[in-house]
Amino acid sequence: MTWKSIGIFDSGVGGLTVLREIMQVLPQEDTLYFGDTARVPYGSKSPETVTRYAGEIASFLIKRDIKLLVVACNTASAVALPTLKRTLSIPVVGVIEPGARRAAQVTRSGRIGVIGTSGTIRSSAYTRAIKRLNPDAEVLTRACPLFVPLAEEGWTDNQVARLTAETYLQELKDAAVDTLVLGCTHYPLLKTMIAEVMGPDVTLVDSAEETALTVAAILADKKLLRPPSEKGNHSYYVSDIPAGFVRVGNRFLGGKLGDVFQVSLDEEGVIV
Amino acid sequence: MTWKSIGIFDSGVGGLTVLREIMQVLPQEDTLYFGDTARVPYGSKSPETVTRYAGEIASFLIKRDIKLLVVACNTASAVALPTLKRTLSIPVVGVIEPGARRAAQVTRSGRIGVIGTSGTIRSSAYTRAIKRLNPDAEVLTRACPLFVPLAEEGWTDNQVARLTAETYLQELKDAAVDTLVLGCTHYPLLKTMIAEVMGPDVTLVDSAEETALTVAAILADKKLLRPPSEKGNHSYYVSDIPAGFVRVGNRFLGGKLGDVFQVSLDEEGVIV
């Protein structure tokens, strides 16, 4: 029998931090990753535009017969998940809900900070998800638009990164949050710096690991897991030329990135 | 008789610095501006992708009967101009050539620095254009990917902007350039900071003004100028929802932005 793949998409390379966790938790699974590198970033774009792009990519991956779709992009999870869940017949997993759940579990004081792109923060998706789990939680949010370009520039431990982090995070420090959700898949690259600025008493929550566990639970529940004796294959599609994706992606995955194919999609997710 | 408009496009709001100069030099002309805000930025994307996007936008504007097309985006000027000039029957003006001409005119030492997005710098378009005018010129280039997000964040005069500018510009200072081309339409917003970091002996070249003079010269030569007694109308199209464009655009144009329409283009530049 042939086993279907897990489909994963992001606006670019950031979602590879989620793929990496899925590969660790479920090494037997085949994966198809789509990075929308021709239209990255999503964080500054409108909900309508991001939802349209997400729909095109979902159609493309579904044509390749995936059994579950991971929206490994916080902005797309924040704005497009309801539409994708309503229109697709396979399970759809975003990164917001798992990150929110973990934050609600680990906080002691109930004061939780969330940082992300402008789109993610404006959507209030984390605040709503955390308050559904813990209505008494106080959620403080801050958009950090410079963190993605800093991570992509490789400026993760210099003075510019430190000053930027200090500027963005001061309010959250003043508010004495005890938990901080890294609400963007790029931010783990700045984790050391963010941890230093926030101090040792603040727990950082990275959604990727929790998302992978959610994927494993859903596939187990639906009896769709491949036997653990298998070894998964991993394919990558991008919408711009692969060079930049391959360079940064190998850094994200520790040099284990396989073949990357370039495709151009129309509104129905058909290659044009 | 009806007069045709001048078409202008950019990946987003940056090209409004060019439009502003055209409105000053040619207040009698109607203009159509297109900002590709759903796919901004172009600077990190491949030449193939940027050329495809530029072709779609050019088709859209030509359907609205423009008499001249201004590519008010350094990245698109650097990579897509030859294709646009070859395929369109109207004059096409980029921002690279005018900026290069001005730099070649004002330099005394022949040592010219150029800063821009990764795409513009990688293309070597400024270096080639300057060396065509002055083969003895020494051209030193530096990509400054963080300048656009800094300008859009409004961080133009804080410590992060200063440190970023010092980091990017140190090599060019060490090389003792006497002229620096701001090879990205966003960079004029950081002009004060860049001037401070470079010092009083370095002349900054902003392409916008020279581009407007080139447009005026071409239209005069072809007898396509409207009578100076007329008053131009200005329309704006964007590919994402207009809110962000209107906010930043009014800052660029001093509150004079008119109506902004959202359109979604297909491969032939037709609204979908």
Tab-separated table of N, CA and C in Angstrom, chain A residues 75-187:
chain	number	residue	atom	x	y	z
A	75	THR	N	1.310	33.955	10.325
A	75	THR	CA	0.381	34.902	9.709
A	75	THR	C	-0.756	34.152	9.018
A	76	ALA	N	-0.411	33.138	8.216
A	76	ALA	CA	-1.446	32.367	7.522
A	76	ALA	C	-2.312	31.601	8.511
A	77	SER	N	-1.712	31.081	9.594
A	77	SER	CA	-2.513	30.403	10.620
A	77	SER	C	-3.501	31.380	11.247
A	78	ALA	N	-3.034	32.606	11.478
A	78	ALA	CA	-3.868	33.600	12.153
A	78	ALA	C	-5.052	34.014	11.291
A	79	VAL	N	-4.844	34.155	9.971
A	79	VAL	CA	-5.911	34.744	9.159
A	79	VAL	C	-6.619	33.760	8.227
A	80	ALA	N	-5.953	32.658	7.825
A	80	ALA	CA	-6.531	31.801	6.785
A	80	ALA	C	-7.031	30.459	7.295
A	81	LEU	N	-6.756	30.114	8.557
A	81	LEU	CA	-7.087	28.774	9.035
A	81	LEU	C	-8.587	28.462	8.979
A	82	PRO	N	-9.469	29.365	9.412
A	82	PRO	CA	-10.904	29.045	9.339
A	82	PRO	C	-11.348	28.711	7.912
A	83	THR	N	-10.898	29.509	6.942
A	83	THR	CA	-11.273	29.258	5.552
A	83	THR	C	-10.739	27.912	5.082
A	84	LEU	N	-9.475	27.602	5.389
A	84	LEU	CA	-8.891	26.327	4.957
A	84	LEU	C	-9.632	25.153	5.609
A	85	LYS	N	-9.935	25.255	6.890
A	85	LYS	CA	-10.629	24.159	7.587
A	85	LYS	C	-12.019	23.933	7.001
A	86	ARG	N	-12.661	25.031	6.606
A	86	ARG	CA	-14.023	24.927	6.066
A	86	ARG	C	-14.022	24.319	4.673
A	87	THR	N	-12.976	24.617	3.879
A	87	THR	CA	-13.023	24.223	2.469
A	87	THR	C	-12.281	22.924	2.178
A	88	LEU	N	-11.412	22.473	3.086
A	88	LEU	CA	-10.648	21.246	2.808
A	88	LEU	C	-11.250	20.065	3.563
A	89	SER	N	-11.086	18.868	2.985
A	89	SER	CA	-11.673	17.681	3.613
A	89	SER	C	-10.648	16.908	4.446
A	90	ILE	N	-9.390	17.360	4.489
A	90	ILE	CA	-8.366	16.711	5.327
A	90	ILE	C	-8.121	17.564	6.570
A	91	PRO	N	-7.508	16.984	7.612
A	91	PRO	CA	-7.212	17.800	8.800
A	91	PRO	C	-6.218	18.915	8.476
A	92	VAL	N	-6.451	20.094	9.058
A	92	VAL	CA	-5.568	21.245	8.868
A	92	VAL	C	-5.067	21.687	10.248
A	93	VAL	N	-3.750	21.768	10.408
A	93	VAL	CA	-3.149	22.135	11.697
A	93	VAL	C	-2.373	23.441	11.528
A	94	GLY	N	-2.676	24.433	12.349
A	94	GLY	CA	-1.921	25.682	12.340
A	94	GLY	C	-0.895	25.686	13.456
A	95	VAL	N	-0.130	26.772	13.568
A	95	VAL	CA	0.891	26.844	14.624
A	95	VAL	C	0.442	27.680	15.829
A	96	ILE	N	-0.679	28.398	15.681
A	96	ILE	CA	-1.135	29.287	16.758
A	96	ILE	C	-1.663	28.486	17.951
A	97	GLU	N	-2.596	27.566	17.662
A	97	GLU	CA	-3.275	26.815	18.718
A	97	GLU	C	-2.264	26.044	19.580
A	98	PRO	N	-1.315	25.286	18.972
A	98	PRO	CA	-0.331	24.569	19.797
A	98	PRO	C	0.529	25.509	20.638
A	99	GLY	N	0.945	26.631	20.075
A	99	GLY	CA	1.758	27.590	20.835
A	99	GLY	C	0.964	28.195	21.980
A	100	ALA	N	-0.302	28.516	21.708
A	100	ALA	CA	-1.164	29.095	22.744
A	100	ALA	C	-1.372	28.093	23.880
A	101	ARG	N	-1.581	26.824	23.524
A	101	ARG	CA	-1.824	25.799	24.533
A	101	ARG	C	-0.614	25.656	25.459
A	102	ARG	N	0.568	25.615	24.827
A	102	ARG	CA	1.797	25.476	25.621
A	102	ARG	C	1.985	26.685	26.557
A	103	ALA	N	1.729	27.876	26.039
A	103	ALA	CA	1.875	29.081	26.869
A	103	ALA	C	0.919	29.037	28.059
A	104	ALA	N	-0.327	28.623	27.811
A	104	ALA	CA	-1.325	28.545	28.888
A	104	ALA	C	-0.915	27.505	29.931
A	105	GLN	N	-0.193	26.442	29.482
A	105	GLN	CA	0.273	25.405	30.416
A	105	GLN	C	1.430	25.879	31.282
A	106	VAL	N	2.411	26.566	30.687
A	106	VAL	CA	3.650	26.841	31.422
A	106	VAL	C	3.602	28.122	32.258
A	107	THR	N	2.663	29.022	31.977
A	107	THR	CA	2.654	30.269	32.746
A	107	THR	C	2.271	30.012	34.207
A	108	ARG	N	2.948	30.724	35.111
A	108	ARG	CA	2.593	30.629	36.534
A	108	ARG	C	1.773	31.864	36.939
A	109	SER	N	2.189	33.022	36.436
A	109	SER	CA	1.527	34.267	36.841
A	109	SER	C	0.288	34.569	35.997
A	110	GLY	N	0.154	33.887	34.860
A	110	GLY	CA	-0.962	34.211	33.969
A	110	GLY	C	-0.705	35.421	33.093
A	111	ARG	N	0.504	35.983	33.163
A	111	ARG	CA	0.843	37.129	32.313
A	111	ARG	C	1.717	36.615	31.173
A	112	ILE	N	1.153	36.610	29.963
A	112	ILE	CA	1.803	35.994	28.808
A	112	ILE	C	2.074	37.058	27.742
A	113	GLY	N	3.295	37.088	27.230
A	113	GLY	CA	3.624	37.980	26.132
A	113	GLY	C	3.605	37.216	24.815
A	114	VAL	N	3.237	37.884	23.730
A	114	VAL	CA	3.257	37.275	22.396
A	114	VAL	C	3.927	38.259	21.447
A	115	ILE	N	4.945	37.800	20.704
A	115	ILE	CA	5.548	38.639	19.674
A	115	ILE	C	5.386	37.961	18.325
A	116	GLY	N	5.253	38.764	17.258
A	116	GLY	CA	5.062	38.211	15.915
A	116	GLY	C	5.118	39.313	14.880
A	117	THR	N	4.737	38.970	13.634
A	117	THR	CA	4.675	39.975	12.576
A	117	THR	C	3.476	40.891	12.808
A	118	SER	N	3.415	41.990	12.060
A	118	SER	CA	2.279	42.910	12.178
A	118	SER	C	0.964	42.184	11.914
A	119	GLY	N	0.949	41.322	10.877
A	119	GLY	CA	-0.279	40.606	10.518
A	119	GLY	C	-0.755	39.691	11.628
A	120	THR	N	0.168	38.934	12.218
A	120	THR	CA	-0.198	38.005	13.285
A	120	THR	C	-0.716	38.765	14.501
A	121	ILE	N	-0.012	39.810	14.901
A	121	ILE	CA	-0.404	40.558	16.097
A	121	ILE	C	-1.746	41.262	15.871
A	122	ARG	N	-1.899	41.892	14.687
A	122	ARG	CA	-3.146	42.608	14.396
A	122	ARG	C	-4.358	41.680	14.430
A	123	SER	N	-4.136	40.410	14.063
A	123	SER	CA	-5.243	39.444	14.022
A	123	SER	C	-5.751	39.069	15.412
A	124	SER	N	-4.948	39.301	16.457
A	124	SER	CA	-5.303	38.899	17.833
A	124	SER	C	-5.537	37.397	17.970
A	125	ALA	N	-5.036	36.603	17.045
A	125	ALA	CA	-5.323	35.160	17.065
A	125	ALA	C	-4.740	34.484	18.303
A	126	TYR	N	-3.525	34.849	18.711
A	126	TYR	CA	-2.932	34.247	19.914
A	126	TYR	C	-3.719	34.629	21.158
A	127	THR	N	-4.078	35.911	21.252
A	127	THR	CA	-4.828	36.382	22.427
A	127	THR	C	-6.126	35.591	22.563
A	128	ARG	N	-6.864	35.448	21.462
A	128	ARG	CA	-8.123	34.710	21.515
A	128	ARG	C	-7.898	33.254	21.892
A	129	ALA	N	-6.872	32.634	21.290
A	129	ALA	CA	-6.612	31.206	21.553
A	129	ALA	C	-6.199	30.990	22.999
A	130	ILE	N	-5.366	31.877	23.542
A	130	ILE	CA	-4.928	31.725	24.944
A	130	ILE	C	-6.103	31.949	25.890
A	131	LYS	N	-6.938	32.953	25.597
A	131	LYS	CA	-8.062	33.267	26.497
A	131	LYS	C	-9.153	32.197	26.449
A	132	ARG	N	-9.247	31.474	25.337
A	132	ARG	CA	-10.185	30.347	25.287
A	132	ARG	C	-9.767	29.273	26.289
A	133	LEU	N	-8.423	29.088	26.424
A	133	LEU	CA	-7.902	28.052	27.328
A	133	LEU	C	-7.860	28.549	28.772
A	134	ASN	N	-7.609	29.839	28.946
A	134	ASN	CA	-7.487	30.410	30.281
A	134	ASN	C	-8.036	31.840	30.264
A	135	PRO	N	-9.349	31.970	30.534
A	135	PRO	CA	-9.997	33.279	30.408
A	135	PRO	C	-9.396	34.333	31.335
A	136	ASP	N	-8.692	33.909	32.392
A	136	ASP	CA	-8.103	34.873	33.322
A	136	ASP	C	-6.715	35.346	32.884
A	137	ALA	N	-6.146	34.738	31.861
A	137	ALA	CA	-4.787	35.114	31.437
A	137	ALA	C	-4.779	36.564	30.960
A	138	GLU	N	-3.665	37.242	31.231
A	138	GLU	CA	-3.453	38.571	30.661
A	138	GLU	C	-2.471	38.406	29.518
A	139	VAL	N	-2.854	38.803	28.309
A	139	VAL	CA	-1.999	38.605	27.142
A	139	VAL	C	-1.538	39.957	26.613
A	140	LEU	N	-0.225	40.164	26.558
A	140	LEU	CA	0.346	41.413	26.051
A	140	LEU	C	1.067	41.113	24.750
A	141	THR	N	0.799	41.883	23.704
A	141	THR	CA	1.359	41.561	22.391
A	141	THR	C	2.219	42.701	21.855
A	142	ARG	N	3.149	42.344	20.952
A	142	ARG	CA	4.020	43.353	20.342
A	142	ARG	C	4.462	42.851	18.970
A	143	ALA	N	4.190	43.644	17.932
A	143	ALA	CA	4.708	43.323	16.600
A	143	ALA	C	6.185	43.701	16.526
A	144	CYS	N	6.986	42.852	15.926
A	144	CYS	CA	8.444	43.073	15.824
A	144	CYS	C	8.892	42.930	14.364
A	145	PRO	N	8.493	43.860	13.484
A	145	PRO	CA	8.725	43.691	12.040
A	145	PRO	C	10.195	43.533	11.647
A	146	LEU	N	11.117	44.017	12.456
A	146	LEU	CA	12.529	43.929	12.056
A	146	LEU	C	13.154	42.567	12.367
A	147	PHE	N	12.489	41.725	13.155
A	147	PHE	CA	13.115	40.455	13.528
A	147	PHE	C	13.322	39.525	12.326
A	148	VAL	N	12.350	39.486	11.386
A	148	VAL	CA	12.518	38.599	10.225
A	148	VAL	C	13.705	39.032	9.354
A	149	PRO	N	13.775	40.320	8.936
A	149	PRO	CA	14.962	40.704	8.162
A	149	PRO	C	16.273	40.535	8.935
A	150	LEU	N	16.267	40.740	10.229
A	150	LEU	CA	17.489	40.503	11.016
A	150	LEU	C	17.890	39.026	10.929
A	151	ALA	N	16.909	38.123	11.106
A	151	ALA	CA	17.204	36.680	11.058
A	151	ALA	C	17.713	36.291	9.675
A	152	GLU	N	17.092	36.857	8.619
A	152	GLU	CA	17.504	36.486	7.258
A	152	GLU	C	18.859	37.095	6.913
A	153	GLU	N	19.187	38.243	7.493
A	153	GLU	CA	20.495	38.873	7.278
A	153	GLU	C	21.581	38.129	8.061
A	154	GLY	N	21.159	37.250	8.993
A	154	GLY	CA	22.134	36.545	9.833
A	154	GLY	C	22.640	37.397	10.979
A	155	TRP	N	21.989	38.536	11.227
A	155	TRP	CA	22.380	39.419	12.339
A	155	TRP	C	21.611	38.971	13.587
A	156	THR	N	22.037	37.875	14.196
A	156	THR	CA	21.281	37.326	15.318
A	156	THR	C	21.985	37.552	16.649
A	157	ASP	N	23.245	37.947	16.619
A	157	ASP	CA	23.933	38.163	17.900
A	157	ASP	C	24.829	39.403	17.884
A	158	ASN	N	24.481	40.376	17.046
A	158	ASN	CA	25.286	41.606	17.066
A	158	ASN	C	24.556	42.721	17.818
A	159	GLN	N	25.147	43.887	17.840
A	159	GLN	CA	24.627	44.993	18.637
A	159	GLN	C	23.304	45.525	18.077
A	160	VAL	N	23.145	45.456	16.746
A	160	VAL	CA	21.884	45.904	16.145
A	160	VAL	C	20.743	44.994	16.609
A	161	ALA	N	20.993	43.671	16.590
A	161	ALA	CA	19.961	42.729	17.042
A	161	ALA	C	19.621	42.967	18.510
A	162	ARG	N	20.652	43.199	19.323
A	162	ARG	CA	20.425	43.412	20.750
A	162	ARG	C	19.576	44.671	20.998
A	163	LEU	N	19.970	45.784	20.356
A	163	LEU	CA	19.235	47.046	20.531
A	163	LEU	C	17.792	46.928	20.027
A	164	THR	N	17.619	46.236	18.895
A	164	THR	CA	16.277	46.051	18.348
A	164	THR	C	15.427	45.242	19.324
A	165	ALA	N	16.002	44.145	19.837
A	165	ALA	CA	15.267	43.310	20.792
A	165	ALA	C	14.928	44.108	22.050
A	166	GLU	N	15.886	44.894	22.542
A	166	GLU	CA	15.633	45.697	23.743
A	166	GLU	C	14.496	46.698	23.507
A	167	THR	N	14.509	47.315	22.307
A	167	THR	CA	13.475	48.300	21.988
A	167	THR	C	12.091	47.646	21.921
A	168	TYR	N	12.009	46.519	21.190
A	168	TYR	CA	10.718	45.858	21.033
A	168	TYR	C	10.200	45.255	22.347
A	169	LEU	N	11.104	44.730	23.178
A	169	LEU	CA	10.663	43.899	24.307
A	169	LEU	C	10.514	44.665	25.622
A	170	GLN	N	10.925	45.944	25.651
A	170	GLN	CA	10.915	46.690	26.913
A	170	GLN	C	9.538	46.700	27.586
A	171	GLU	N	8.498	46.984	26.777
A	171	GLU	CA	7.124	47.013	27.318
A	171	GLU	C	6.739	45.699	27.985
A	172	LEU	N	7.099	44.586	27.324
A	172	LEU	CA	6.728	43.266	27.852
A	172	LEU	C	7.508	42.972	29.130
A	173	LYS	N	8.760	43.430	29.186
A	173	LYS	CA	9.540	43.277	30.422
A	173	LYS	C	8.912	44.105	31.537
A	174	ASP	N	8.566	45.354	31.200
A	174	ASP	CA	7.944	46.235	32.199
A	174	ASP	C	6.648	45.622	32.728
A	175	ALA	N	5.937	44.917	31.846
A	175	ALA	CA	4.665	44.310	32.255
A	175	ALA	C	4.871	43.004	33.015
A	176	ALA	N	6.136	42.575	33.169
A	176	ALA	CA	6.470	41.389	33.963
A	176	ALA	C	5.779	40.112	33.479
A	177	VAL	N	5.768	39.883	32.147
A	177	VAL	CA	5.267	38.589	31.663
A	177	VAL	C	6.219	37.494	32.138
A	178	ASP	N	5.707	36.289	32.404
A	178	ASP	CA	6.599	35.191	32.799
A	178	ASP	C	6.755	34.176	31.672
A	179	THR	N	6.028	34.409	30.561
A	179	THR	CA	6.047	33.501	29.411
A	179	THR	C	6.011	34.359	28.154
A	180	LEU	N	6.816	33.996	27.158
A	180	LEU	CA	6.822	34.768	25.909
A	180	LEU	C	6.702	33.808	24.727
A	181	VAL	N	5.638	33.970	23.944
A	181	VAL	CA	5.432	33.128	22.764
A	181	VAL	C	6.164	33.743	21.573
A	182	LEU	N	7.054	32.962	20.947
A	182	LEU	CA	7.716	33.398	19.715
A	182	LEU	C	6.740	33.118	18.579
A	183	GLY	N	5.888	34.085	18.268
A	183	GLY	CA	4.780	33.870	17.355
A	183	GLY	C	5.135	34.054	15.895
A	184	CYS	N	6.322	33.642	15.506
A	184	CYS	CA	6.772	33.715	14.110
A	184	CYS	C	7.862	32.666	13.960
A	185	THR	N	7.782	31.885	12.894
A	185	THR	CA	8.703	30.752	12.766
A	185	THR	C	10.159	31.171	12.565
A	186	HIS	N	10.389	32.450	12.221
A	186	HIS	CA	11.777	32.914	12.115
A	186	HIS	C	12.426	33.173	13.476
A	187	TYR	N	11.592	33.477	14.473
A	187	TYR	CA	12.131	34.012	15.717
A	187	TYR	C	13.030	33.043	16.492
